[in-house]
CSV table of C-alpha atoms in Angstrom, one decimal:
chain,number,residue,atom,x,y,z
A,13,UNK,CA,-0.1,-33.3,-7.6
A,14,UNK,CA,2.4,-33.3,-10.4
A,15,UNK,CA,4.2,-29.9,-11.6
A,16,UNK,CA,6.0,-29.9,-14.9
A,17,UNK,CA,8.8,-27.2,-14.7
A,18,UNK,CA,9.7,-26.0,-18.3
A,19,UNK,CA,11.8,-23.1,-19.3
A,20,UNK,CA,10.3,-19.6,-18.4
A,21,UNK,CA,8.3,-17.4,-21.1
A,22,UNK,CA,9.4,-14.0,-20.5
A,23,UNK,CA,6.1,-12.5,-18.7
A,24,UNK,CA,7.4,-8.8,-18.7
A,25,UNK,CA,9.8,-9.4,-15.2
A,26,UNK,CA,12.5,-7.6,-17.0
A,27,UNK,CA,16.0,-8.7,-16.8
A,28,UNK,CA,15.3,-11.6,-13.7
A,29,UNK,CA,13.1,-13.0,-15.7
A,30,UNK,CA,15.7,-13.1,-18.7
A,31,UNK,CA,18.0,-15.0,-16.2
A,32,UNK,CA,15.7,-17.5,-15.6
A,33,UNK,CA,15.1,-18.4,-18.8
A,34,UNK,CA,19.0,-18.7,-19.5
A,35,UNK,CA,19.2,-21.0,-16.3
A,36,UNK,CA,16.3,-23.4,-16.9
A,37,UNK,CA,17.2,-25.5,-20.0
A,38,UNK,CA,15.4,-28.5,-19.4
A,39,UNK,CA,12.4,-29.9,-18.2
A,40,UNK,CA,11.9,-31.2,-14.6
A,41,UNK,CA,8.8,-33.1,-13.0
A,42,UNK,CA,8.3,-32.6,-9.2
A,43,UNK,CA,5.5,-34.4,-7.4
A,44,UNK,CA,4.4,-33.5,-4.0
A,45,UNK,CA,1.2,-33.3,-2.0
A,46,UNK,CA,1.0,-29.7,-1.7
A,47,UNK,CA,2.0,-27.3,-4.2
A,48,UNK,CA,1.9,-23.2,-3.3
A,49,UNK,CA,1.8,-20.7,-6.1
A,50,UNK,CA,3.5,-17.9,-4.5
A,51,UNK,CA,5.4,-16.3,-7.8
A,52,UNK,CA,4.4,-12.5,-6.9
A,53,UNK,CA,3.7,-9.6,-9.6
A,54,UNK,CA,5.5,-7.5,-11.8
A,55,UNK,CA,5.4,-3.9,-13.2
A,56,UNK,CA,2.9,-3.4,-15.8
A,57,UNK,CA,4.4,-1.9,-18.8
A,58,UNK,CA,1.7,0.0,-20.8
A,59,UNK,CA,2.4,0.6,-24.6
A,60,UNK,CA,0.7,3.8,-25.2
A,61,UNK,CA,-0.4,4.9,-28.6
A,62,UNK,CA,2.2,4.4,-30.6
A,63,UNK,CA,4.0,1.5,-28.7
A,64,UNK,CA,6.9,3.8,-27.8
A,65,UNK,CA,6.7,3.7,-23.9
A,66,UNK,CA,8.6,0.6,-23.2
A,67,UNK,CA,11.2,1.8,-25.2
A,68,UNK,CA,11.8,4.8,-23.6
A,69,UNK,CA,10.7,4.5,-20.0
A,70,UNK,CA,11.8,1.8,-17.2
A,71,UNK,CA,9.5,0.4,-14.8
A,72,UNK,CA,9.7,0.4,-11.0
A,73,UNK,CA,12.0,-2.4,-11.1
A,74,UNK,CA,14.4,-0.1,-13.3
A,75,UNK,CA,14.6,2.3,-10.8
A,76,UNK,CA,16.6,0.5,-8.6
A,77,UNK,CA,18.9,-0.3,-11.4
A,78,UNK,CA,19.7,3.7,-11.7
A,79,UNK,CA,23.3,4.3,-11.6
A,80,UNK,CA,23.5,7.9,-11.8
A,81,UNK,CA,20.9,10.7,-10.2
A,82,UNK,CA,18.5,11.8,-13.1
A,83,UNK,CA,18.6,15.8,-13.3
A,84,UNK,CA,14.7,15.4,-14.3
A,85,UNK,CA,12.4,12.8,-13.9
A,86,UNK,CA,8.6,12.0,-14.7
A,87,UNK,CA,7.1,9.2,-12.6
A,88,UNK,CA,3.5,8.1,-13.8
A,89,UNK,CA,1.1,6.4,-11.5
A,90,UNK,CA,-0.9,7.2,-8.7
A,91,UNK,CA,-0.4,4.7,-5.9
A,92,UNK,CA,2.0,3.6,-3.4
A,93,UNK,CA,5.2,3.0,-5.5
A,94,UNK,CA,4.7,6.2,-7.7
A,95,UNK,CA,4.4,8.5,-4.7
A,96,UNK,CA,7.0,7.0,-2.8
A,97,UNK,CA,9.5,6.9,-5.8
A,98,UNK,CA,8.6,10.6,-6.5
A,99,UNK,CA,9.4,11.3,-3.0
A,100,UNK,CA,12.7,9.9,-3.1
A,101,UNK,CA,13.5,11.6,-6.4
A,102,UNK,CA,12.6,15.2,-5.2
A,103,UNK,CA,14.4,14.9,-2.0
A,104,UNK,CA,17.6,13.7,-3.6
A,105,UNK,CA,17.6,16.8,-5.8
A,106,UNK,CA,15.8,15.5,-9.0
A,107,UNK,CA,13.4,17.7,-10.8
A,108,UNK,CA,10.6,15.5,-10.2
A,109,UNK,CA,7.2,15.7,-12.2
A,110,UNK,CA,4.2,13.4,-10.8
A,111,UNK,CA,1.4,12.3,-13.4
A,112,UNK,CA,-1.7,11.1,-12.3
A,113,UNK,CA,-4.8,10.1,-14.6
A,114,UNK,CA,-7.3,11.3,-12.2
A,115,UNK,CA,-7.5,14.9,-10.1
A,116,UNK,CA,-4.6,13.5,-7.2
A,117,UNK,CA,-2.6,10.3,-6.1
A,118,UNK,CA,-3.8,7.8,-3.8
A,119,UNK,CA,-7.5,8.1,-4.5
A,120,UNK,CA,-8.8,5.2,-2.9
A,121,UNK,CA,-7.3,6.7,0.6
A,122,UNK,CA,-9.3,8.8,3.0
A,123,UNK,CA,-9.7,12.1,1.7
A,124,UNK,CA,-7.9,13.7,4.1
A,125,UNK,CA,-4.8,11.5,3.5
A,126,UNK,CA,-4.8,12.2,-0.4
A,127,UNK,CA,-5.6,16.0,-0.1
A,128,UNK,CA,-2.7,16.8,2.8
A,129,UNK,CA,-0.2,14.5,0.7
A,130,UNK,CA,-1.1,16.6,-2.3
A,131,UNK,CA,-0.3,19.7,-1.0
A,132,UNK,CA,2.9,18.4,0.7
A,133,UNK,CA,4.1,16.7,-2.4
A,134,UNK,CA,3.6,20.3,-4.4
A,135,UNK,CA,5.0,22.3,-1.2
A,136,UNK,CA,8.2,19.8,-1.6
A,137,UNK,CA,8.5,21.0,-5.3
A,138,UNK,CA,6.9,17.9,-7.2
A,139,UNK,CA,5.0,18.9,-10.1
A,140,UNK,CA,1.7,17.3,-10.2
A,141,UNK,CA,-0.1,16.7,-14.2
A,142,UNK,CA,-3.8,15.9,-13.4
A,143,UNK,CA,-6.6,14.6,-15.4
A,144,UNK,CA,-4.4,13.4,-17.8
A,145,UNK,CA,-5.6,9.7,-18.5
A,146,UNK,CA,-2.1,8.8,-18.5
A,147,UNK,CA,0.7,8.7,-21.0
A,148,UNK,CA,-0.1,8.9,-24.9
A,149,UNK,CA,3.5,9.0,-26.3
A,150,UNK,CA,7.5,9.3,-25.4
A,151,UNK,CA,9.9,10.7,-27.7
A,152,UNK,CA,13.8,10.5,-27.6
A,153,UNK,CA,16.1,13.0,-28.9
A,154,UNK,CA,19.1,11.4,-30.0
A,155,UNK,CA,21.5,13.9,-30.0
A,156,UNK,CA,20.8,15.1,-26.2
A,157,UNK,CA,19.6,11.5,-24.9
A,158,UNK,CA,16.4,13.6,-23.7
A,159,UNK,CA,12.8,12.6,-23.6
A,160,UNK,CA,9.5,14.3,-24.4
A,161,UNK,CA,6.5,12.8,-22.8
A,162,UNK,CA,3.2,13.5,-24.3
A,163,UNK,CA,0.1,13.3,-22.2
A,164,UNK,CA,-3.5,12.0,-23.2
A,165,UNK,CA,-4.7,15.0,-22.2
A,166,UNK,CA,-2.2,17.0,-24.7
A,167,UNK,CA,0.4,18.6,-22.1
A,168,UNK,CA,3.8,18.1,-23.1
A,169,UNK,CA,6.5,17.6,-20.6
A,170,UNK,CA,10.0,18.1,-22.4
A,171,UNK,CA,13.9,17.7,-21.6
A,172,UNK,CA,13.2,14.6,-19.4
A,173,UNK,CA,16.0,12.1,-18.4
A,174,UNK,CA,14.5,9.2,-17.1
A,175,UNK,CA,10.6,8.5,-17.1
A,176,UNK,CA,9.3,5.7,-14.4
A,177,UNK,CA,6.1,4.1,-15.3
A,178,UNK,CA,4.3,2.9,-11.9
A,179,UNK,CA,0.8,2.9,-13.3
A,180,UNK,CA,-0.1,-0.7,-11.8
A,181,UNK,CA,1.1,-4.2,-11.7
A,182,UNK,CA,0.0,-7.8,-12.8
A,183,UNK,CA,0.2,-11.5,-11.4
A,184,UNK,CA,3.5,-13.3,-12.7
A,185,UNK,CA,1.4,-16.1,-13.5
A,186,UNK,CA,1.7,-16.5,-17.7
A,187,UNK,CA,4.2,-18.9,-17.5
A,188,UNK,CA,2.4,-21.5,-14.8
A,189,UNK,CA,0.0,-22.9,-17.6
A,190,UNK,CA,-2.7,-22.7,-15.3
A,191,UNK,CA,-5.8,-23.1,-17.6
A,192,UNK,CA,-4.4,-26.5,-18.7
A,193,UNK,CA,-4.6,-27.8,-15.5
A,194,UNK,CA,-8.1,-25.7,-14.5
A,195,UNK,CA,-7.3,-23.5,-11.8
A,196,UNK,CA,-9.6,-20.7,-11.7
A,197,UNK,CA,-8.5,-17.0,-11.9
A,198,UNK,CA,-10.4,-13.7,-11.9
A,199,UNK,CA,-10.5,-10.6,-13.8
A,200,UNK,CA,-6.6,-9.4,-14.5
A,201,UNK,CA,-5.6,-13.1,-14.2
A,202,UNK,CA,-5.3,-13.3,-10.4
A,203,UNK,CA,-5.9,-16.5,-8.9
A,204,UNK,CA,-8.9,-17.6,-7.2
A,205,UNK,CA,-8.9,-18.7,-3.9
A,206,UNK,CA,-11.2,-19.5,-0.9
A,207,UNK,CA,-10.3,-18.1,2.8
A,208,UNK,CA,-7.8,-20.9,3.5
A,209,UNK,CA,-6.0,-19.9,0.5
A,210,UNK,CA,-7.3,-22.6,-1.6
A,211,UNK,CA,-7.5,-22.7,-5.4
A,212,UNK,CA,-10.1,-25.1,-7.1
A,213,UNK,CA,-7.9,-28.0,-7.7
A,214,UNK,CA,-6.9,-30.1,-4.6
A,215,UNK,CA,-3.5,-29.8,-3.2
A,216,UNK,CA,-2.9,-26.3,-4.8
A,217,UNK,CA,-3.1,-23.2,-3.1
A,218,UNK,CA,-2.1,-19.6,-3.6
A,219,UNK,CA,-1.0,-16.6,-1.4
A,220,UNK,CA,0.1,-13.1,-2.2
A,221,UNK,CA,0.2,-10.7,-5.1
A,222,UNK,CA,-1.0,-13.7,-7.4
A,223,UNK,CA,-4.3,-13.5,-5.5
A,224,UNK,CA,-4.9,-10.0,-5.7
A,225,UNK,CA,-6.6,-9.5,-2.2
A,226,UNK,CA,-4.1,-7.2,-0.2
A,227,UNK,CA,-0.9,-6.9,-2.3
A,228,UNK,CA,1.8,-6.5,0.7
A,229,UNK,CA,4.5,-8.3,1.5
A,230,UNK,CA,3.7,-8.8,5.3
A,231,UNK,CA,0.1,-9.8,4.1
A,232,UNK,CA,1.8,-12.3,1.8
A,233,UNK,CA,3.8,-13.6,4.9
A,234,UNK,CA,0.6,-13.8,7.1
A,235,UNK,CA,-1.2,-15.8,4.7
A,236,UNK,CA,2.2,-18.0,4.2
A,237,UNK,CA,2.3,-18.7,7.9
A,238,UNK,CA,-1.2,-19.3,8.4
A,239,UNK,CA,-1.6,-21.7,5.4
A,240,UNK,CA,1.7,-23.6,6.7
A,241,UNK,CA,0.2,-23.8,10.5
A,242,UNK,CA,-2.9,-25.8,9.1
A,243,UNK,CA,-1.0,-28.0,6.9
A,244,UNK,CA,2.1,-28.9,9.1
A,245,UNK,CA,1.2,-27.9,12.3
A,246,UNK,CA,-0.4,-28.7,15.6
A,247,UNK,CA,-4.2,-30.5,14.9
A,248,UNK,CA,-5.3,-27.5,17.1
A,249,UNK,CA,-4.5,-25.3,13.7
A,250,UNK,CA,-6.4,-27.3,11.4
A,251,UNK,CA,-8.6,-24.3,10.6
A,252,UNK,CA,-5.9,-21.3,10.7
A,253,UNK,CA,-6.6,-18.9,8.1
A,254,UNK,CA,-5.2,-15.5,7.4
A,255,UNK,CA,-7.7,-12.1,8.1
A,256,UNK,CA,-7.7,-9.4,5.5
A,257,UNK,CA,-9.9,-7.3,7.5
A,258,UNK,CA,-8.2,-4.4,9.4
A,259,UNK,CA,-5.0,-4.4,7.7
A,260,UNK,CA,-2.3,-1.9,8.6
A,261,UNK,CA,-0.5,-0.2,5.7
A,262,UNK,CA,2.2,2.3,5.4
A,263,UNK,CA,3.0,4.2,2.8
A,264,UNK,CA,6.7,5.7,2.4
A,265,UNK,CA,5.7,8.8,0.9
A,266,UNK,CA,7.3,12.1,2.1
A,267,UNK,CA,5.6,12.9,4.5
A,268,UNK,CA,4.8,8.8,5.1
A,269,UNK,CA,1.3,7.9,5.7
A,270,UNK,CA,0.0,5.2,7.9
A,271,UNK,CA,-3.9,3.9,7.4
A,272,UNK,CA,-6.2,1.1,8.9
A,273,UNK,CA,-9.6,0.1,8.4
A,274,UNK,CA,-12.4,2.0,6.6
A,275,UNK,CA,-12.2,5.6,5.0
A,276,UNK,CA,-14.9,8.2,6.4
A,277,UNK,CA,-16.8,7.7,2.8
A,278,UNK,CA,-16.5,3.7,3.0
A,279,UNK,CA,-17.8,4.0,6.7
A,280,UNK,CA,-20.6,6.2,6.2
A,281,UNK,CA,-21.7,4.0,2.9
A,282,UNK,CA,-21.4,0.7,5.4
A,283,UNK,CA,-23.0,1.9,8.8
A,284,UNK,CA,-25.1,4.8,7.7
A,285,UNK,CA,-24.2,8.7,7.7
A,286,UNK,CA,-26.1,9.0,11.4
A,287,UNK,CA,-24.1,6.1,12.9
A,288,UNK,CA,-20.6,7.7,11.9
A,289,UNK,CA,-18.7,10.3,14.5
A,290,UNK,CA,-15.5,11.7,13.0
A,291,UNK,CA,-12.7,13.0,15.4
A,292,UNK,CA,-9.8,14.7,13.5
A,293,UNK,CA,-6.9,17.0,14.1
A,294,UNK,CA,-4.0,19.0,12.0
A,295,UNK,CA,-0.8,20.3,13.4
A,296,UNK,CA,3.0,20.9,13.1
A,297,UNK,CA,5.2,18.4,14.7
A,298,UNK,CA,7.0,19.7,17.5
A,299,UNK,CA,9.9,18.6,15.8
A,300,UNK,CA,9.5,21.9,13.6
A,301,UNK,CA,9.2,23.9,16.3
A,302,UNK,CA,12.6,25.9,16.4
A,303,UNK,CA,12.3,26.0,12.9
A,304,UNK,CA,13.0,30.0,11.5
A,305,UNK,CA,9.8,29.8,9.4
A,306,UNK,CA,6.5,30.7,8.8
A,307,UNK,CA,3.9,28.3,10.7
A,308,UNK,CA,2.0,28.1,7.6
A,309,UNK,CA,5.3,26.6,6.1
A,310,UNK,CA,5.8,23.9,8.5
A,311,UNK,CA,5.3,20.4,7.6
A,312,UNK,CA,2.0,19.2,8.8
A,313,UNK,CA,0.6,16.2,10.5
A,314,UNK,CA,-3.2,14.9,10.1
A,315,UNK,CA,-5.3,12.5,11.9
A,316,UNK,CA,-8.5,10.9,11.9
A,317,UNK,CA,-10.4,8.9,13.7
A,318,UNK,CA,-13.5,7.4,12.4
A,319,UNK,CA,-15.7,5.8,14.7
A,320,UNK,CA,-19.2,3.9,14.2
A,321,UNK,CA,-22.3,3.1,16.2
A,322,UNK,CA,-23.5,4.1,19.8
A,323,UNK,CA,-20.0,2.4,21.1
A,324,UNK,CA,-18.1,4.7,18.6
A,325,UNK,CA,-15.9,1.8,18.0
A,326,UNK,CA,-12.9,2.7,15.6
A,327,UNK,CA,-13.4,1.6,12.3
A,328,UNK,CA,-10.8,3.7,10.4
A,329,UNK,CA,-7.6,5.4,11.8
A,330,UNK,CA,-5.5,7.4,9.4
A,331,UNK,CA,-2.4,9.6,10.0
A,332,UNK,CA,-0.2,11.3,7.8
A,333,UNK,CA,3.3,13.1,8.9
A,334,UNK,CA,6.6,12.3,10.6
A,335,UNK,CA,6.2,9.4,12.4
A,336,UNK,CA,3.2,8.2,10.9
A,337,UNK,CA,5.0,4.8,9.9
A,338,UNK,CA,6.4,4.0,13.5
A,339,UNK,CA,3.3,4.8,15.3
A,340,UNK,CA,0.7,2.7,13.3
A,341,UNK,CA,1.7,-0.6,14.4
A,342,UNK,CA,0.3,-0.3,18.0
A,343,UNK,CA,-3.0,1.5,17.1
A,344,UNK,CA,-3.1,-1.3,14.6
A,345,UNK,CA,-3.5,-4.1,17.7
A,346,UNK,CA,-5.9,-1.8,19.4
A,347,UNK,CA,-8.3,-1.8,16.6
A,348,UNK,CA,-8.0,-5.4,15.7
A,349,UNK,CA,-9.0,-5.9,19.2
A,350,UNK,CA,-12.3,-3.5,18.5
A,351,UNK,CA,-11.1,-0.4,20.6
A,352,UNK,CA,-13.4,2.4,20.8
A,353,UNK,CA,-13.0,6.0,21.2
A,354,UNK,CA,-13.5,5.8,25.0
A,355,UNK,CA,-10.5,3.0,25.1
A,356,UNK,CA,-8.3,5.6,23.3
A,357,UNK,CA,-9.2,8.4,25.8
A,358,UNK,CA,-8.7,6.0,28.8
A,359,UNK,CA,-5.3,5.7,27.8
A,360,UNK,CA,-2.7,7.9,29.0
A,361,UNK,CA,-1.0,10.3,26.7
A,362,UNK,CA,3.1,10.1,26.0
A,363,UNK,CA,4.2,13.6,25.8
A,364,UNK,CA,5.6,15.3,23.5
A,365,UNK,CA,5.0,12.7,21.0
A,366,UNK,CA,2.5,13.4,17.6
A,367,UNK,CA,0.7,9.7,18.7
A,368,UNK,CA,-0.2,11.2,21.9
A,369,UNK,CA,-2.9,13.3,19.6
A,370,UNK,CA,-4.9,10.1,18.9
A,371,UNK,CA,-5.5,9.7,22.9
A,372,UNK,CA,-6.3,13.2,23.4
A,373,UNK,CA,-8.4,13.9,20.4
A,374,UNK,CA,-11.3,16.7,21.0
A,375,UNK,CA,-13.6,16.2,22.5
A,376,UNK,CA,-11.8,13.9,25.1
A,377,UNK,CA,-14.0,11.7,27.4
A,378,UNK,CA,-17.1,12.7,26.6
A,379,UNK,CA,-18.5,10.2,24.3
A,380,UNK,CA,-20.0,6.7,25.2
A,381,UNK,CA,-18.4,5.0,27.9
A,382,UNK,CA,-18.1,1.6,26.4
A,383,UNK,CA,-14.9,-0.5,25.6
A,384,UNK,CA,-14.2,-3.0,23.2
A,385,UNK,CA,-11.9,-4.8,25.7
A,386,UNK,CA,-12.2,-8.2,26.9
A,387,UNK,CA,-11.4,-6.4,30.3
A,388,UNK,CA,-12.2,-2.8,30.4
A,389,UNK,CA,-9.9,-0.1,31.0
A,390,UNK,CA,-12.2,2.7,31.6
A,391,UNK,CA,-12.6,4.3,34.8
A,392,UNK,CA,-9.5,3.8,36.5
A,393,UNK,CA,-10.0,0.2,36.2
A,394,UNK,CA,-7.1,-2.1,37.2
A,395,UNK,CA,-5.1,-4.0,34.2
A,396,UNK,CA,-6.3,-7.3,33.4
A,397,UNK,CA,-3.7,-9.9,34.6
A,398,UNK,CA,-2.7,-13.3,32.7
A,399,UNK,CA,-4.5,-16.8,33.4
A,400,UNK,CA,-1.9,-18.7,35.2
A,401,UNK,CA,-1.4,-22.7,35.1
A,402,UNK,CA,-3.4,-24.2,37.8
């Protein structure tokens, strides 16, 4: 495979792309047996009805270039980045508004997650503008340097210091000249790959955000590792590939969110409502016990187990609240191994923690006594022993 490296065209990636353009002054030809496309993505910047948005707003990249804390900020978007940045700004003391196109943020998450986050963001003081269909235009007052944000539903937000657009990302592929070599792309410009991260061109591979499968940094790392194993590793790894199923993910919102597997609605659609059983709990973390405030004002933790089949296999696990980010990794391993509700119930709780709620979820110990483990841990069984060399 031969790659011609040419001066980059500005793909909308901001200052970094400009710097790369200045540094790259001449053509270079590079030949290799394997070429990996892993150029990532960049924030999408909508134009608005009059082209004013790029002039008066910054992207999520621009957030990290802010030198002073804005007095009043508007964050536009309903995904990971939008809710994370809105939470950070509000916690630091900025009067923060979140603009979402539909009813609430994180609509693709389980309803329990998105509804609880919505309540907690408002409790923290974030103003949420709903059903706006996005931003129409932004104007700047030259005398005060303050901005006015006009939404597509007619609402207006005045006296804004900073507007942050976090309304989506695009794959950074514009400068790669993929069409010229015939690399197939999907809607939105994402590179089409098979289960082995191979494009339709021999020797050309792609991983990460350019593929648009699961746009998470650890997912890209895992895909890259499996690809390297297959191409350069031991012959036993010649079929190595990454799995895009049951990928645990965390949103560092306020409070944090952890989720893996199917939402309740997705599970019902896939397996049928008659085959689904849901366990859930909502409580105030013990950390807030000494707080001299009304119990209704204490931050809430919400949890849900979505189970399917007669064996009650856990097909979805969702949590929002203090410590959700740290507790998810271990439960993710259990789900990848096919854990059932009975497996969760068989694990002794660690008290006092929030995580213990997942292994004491009511009703406890009354479901189907089936294990998803290779060696069942149910009914006081001994733990499995490792297989030793003979």
